[in-house]
């Protein structure tokens, strides 16, 4: 059995050849094979809301039946904003997605436009499954909810709402 004296003696010894010591003279602990060390002992990882929004947006767009993300107005303004240098804002993959990210969980709100003729319930189910799978796999966060708002249906004879903006 080791006592406090044994622990002090071990810390006072120089590092072995080729070994490294961290600041404060302590060497990093290695976990035994097959055991995972507590994640907080090794550091902390934070994931920005925008990262989760991009992952979710790309995963949602991969589903057959999803025509676009966001409402018609947000897509139109986004198309104009994307063409203005330095305009910033939410564009591309994150359009139509809002994420709230905590330390271990996230909740998502998606706004989608579906193609005419598809089952909205089936598309929403597929979007939810694809988004949960992608976000959990890539971030390790638990997705607690994915709320989907269908804001429009794209008819076959309709033109896309994203006009070519004219910049002067």
JSON list of N, CA and C in Angstrom, two decimals, residues 124-134:
[
{"chain": "A", "resi": 124, "resn": "UNK", "atom": "N", "xyz": [-39.92, 14.56, -43.59]},
{"chain": "A", "resi": 124, "resn": "UNK", "atom": "CA", "xyz": [-39.56, 15.06, -42.26]},
{"chain": "A", "resi": 124, "resn": "UNK", "atom": "C", "xyz": [-38.90, 13.97, -41.42]},
{"chain": "A", "resi": 125, "resn": "UNK", "atom": "N", "xyz": [-39.41, 12.76, -41.50]},
{"chain": "A", "resi": 125, "resn": "UNK", "atom": "CA", "xyz": [-38.82, 11.64, -40.76]},
{"chain": "A", "resi": 125, "resn": "UNK", "atom": "C", "xyz": [-37.40, 11.36, -41.25]},
{"chain": "A", "resi": 126, "resn": "UNK", "atom": "N", "xyz": [-37.22, 11.35, -42.57]},
{"chain": "A", "resi": 126, "resn": "UNK", "atom": "CA", "xyz": [-35.89, 11.09, -43.13]},
{"chain": "A", "resi": 126, "resn": "UNK", "atom": "C", "xyz": [-34.91, 12.21, -42.79]},
{"chain": "A", "resi": 127, "resn": "UNK", "atom": "N", "xyz": [-35.38, 13.45, -42.82]},
{"chain": "A", "resi": 127, "resn": "UNK", "atom": "CA", "xyz": [-34.52, 14.59, -42.45]},
{"chain": "A", "resi": 127, "resn": "UNK", "atom": "C", "xyz": [-34.10, 14.45, -41.00]},
{"chain": "A", "resi": 128, "resn": "UNK", "atom": "N", "xyz": [-35.05, 14.16, -40.13]},
{"chain": "A", "resi": 128, "resn": "UNK", "atom": "CA", "xyz": [-34.76, 14.02, -38.70]},
{"chain": "A", "resi": 128, "resn": "UNK", "atom": "C", "xyz": [-33.72, 12.92, -38.47]},
{"chain": "A", "resi": 129, "resn": "UNK", "atom": "N", "xyz": [-33.90, 11.77, -39.10]},
{"chain": "A", "resi": 129, "resn": "UNK", "atom": "CA", "xyz": [-32.96, 10.66, -38.93]},
{"chain": "A", "resi": 129, "resn": "UNK", "atom": "C", "xyz": [-31.57, 11.01, -39.45]},
{"chain": "A", "resi": 130, "resn": "UNK", "atom": "N", "xyz": [-31.51, 11.63, -40.63]},
{"chain": "A", "resi": 130, "resn": "UNK", "atom": "CA", "xyz": [-30.22, 11.97, -41.23]},
{"chain": "A", "resi": 130, "resn": "UNK", "atom": "C", "xyz": [-29.49, 13.03, -40.41]},
{"chain": "A", "resi": 131, "resn": "UNK", "atom": "N", "xyz": [-30.23, 14.03, -39.93]},
{"chain": "A", "resi": 131, "resn": "UNK", "atom": "CA", "xyz": [-29.62, 15.11, -39.14]},
{"chain": "A", "resi": 131, "resn": "UNK", "atom": "C", "xyz": [-29.10, 14.56, -37.81]},
{"chain": "A", "resi": 132, "resn": "UNK", "atom": "N", "xyz": [-29.93, 13.78, -37.11]},
{"chain": "A", "resi": 132, "resn": "UNK", "atom": "CA", "xyz": [-29.50, 13.21, -35.83]},
{"chain": "A", "resi": 132, "resn": "UNK", "atom": "C", "xyz": [-28.25, 12.36, -36.01]},
{"chain": "A", "resi": 133, "resn": "UNK", "atom": "N", "xyz": [-28.26, 11.52, -37.01]},
{"chain": "A", "resi": 133, "resn": "UNK", "atom": "CA", "xyz": [-27.12, 10.63, -37.26]},
{"chain": "A", "resi": 133, "resn": "UNK", "atom": "C", "xyz": [-25.85, 11.42, -37.55]},
{"chain": "A", "resi": 134, "resn": "UNK", "atom": "N", "xyz": [-25.93, 12.41, -38.44]},
{"chain": "A", "resi": 134, "resn": "UNK", "atom": "CA", "xyz": [-24.75, 13.19, -38.81]},
{"chain": "A", "resi": 134, "resn": "UNK", "atom": "C", "xyz": [-24.21, 14.02, -37.65]}
]
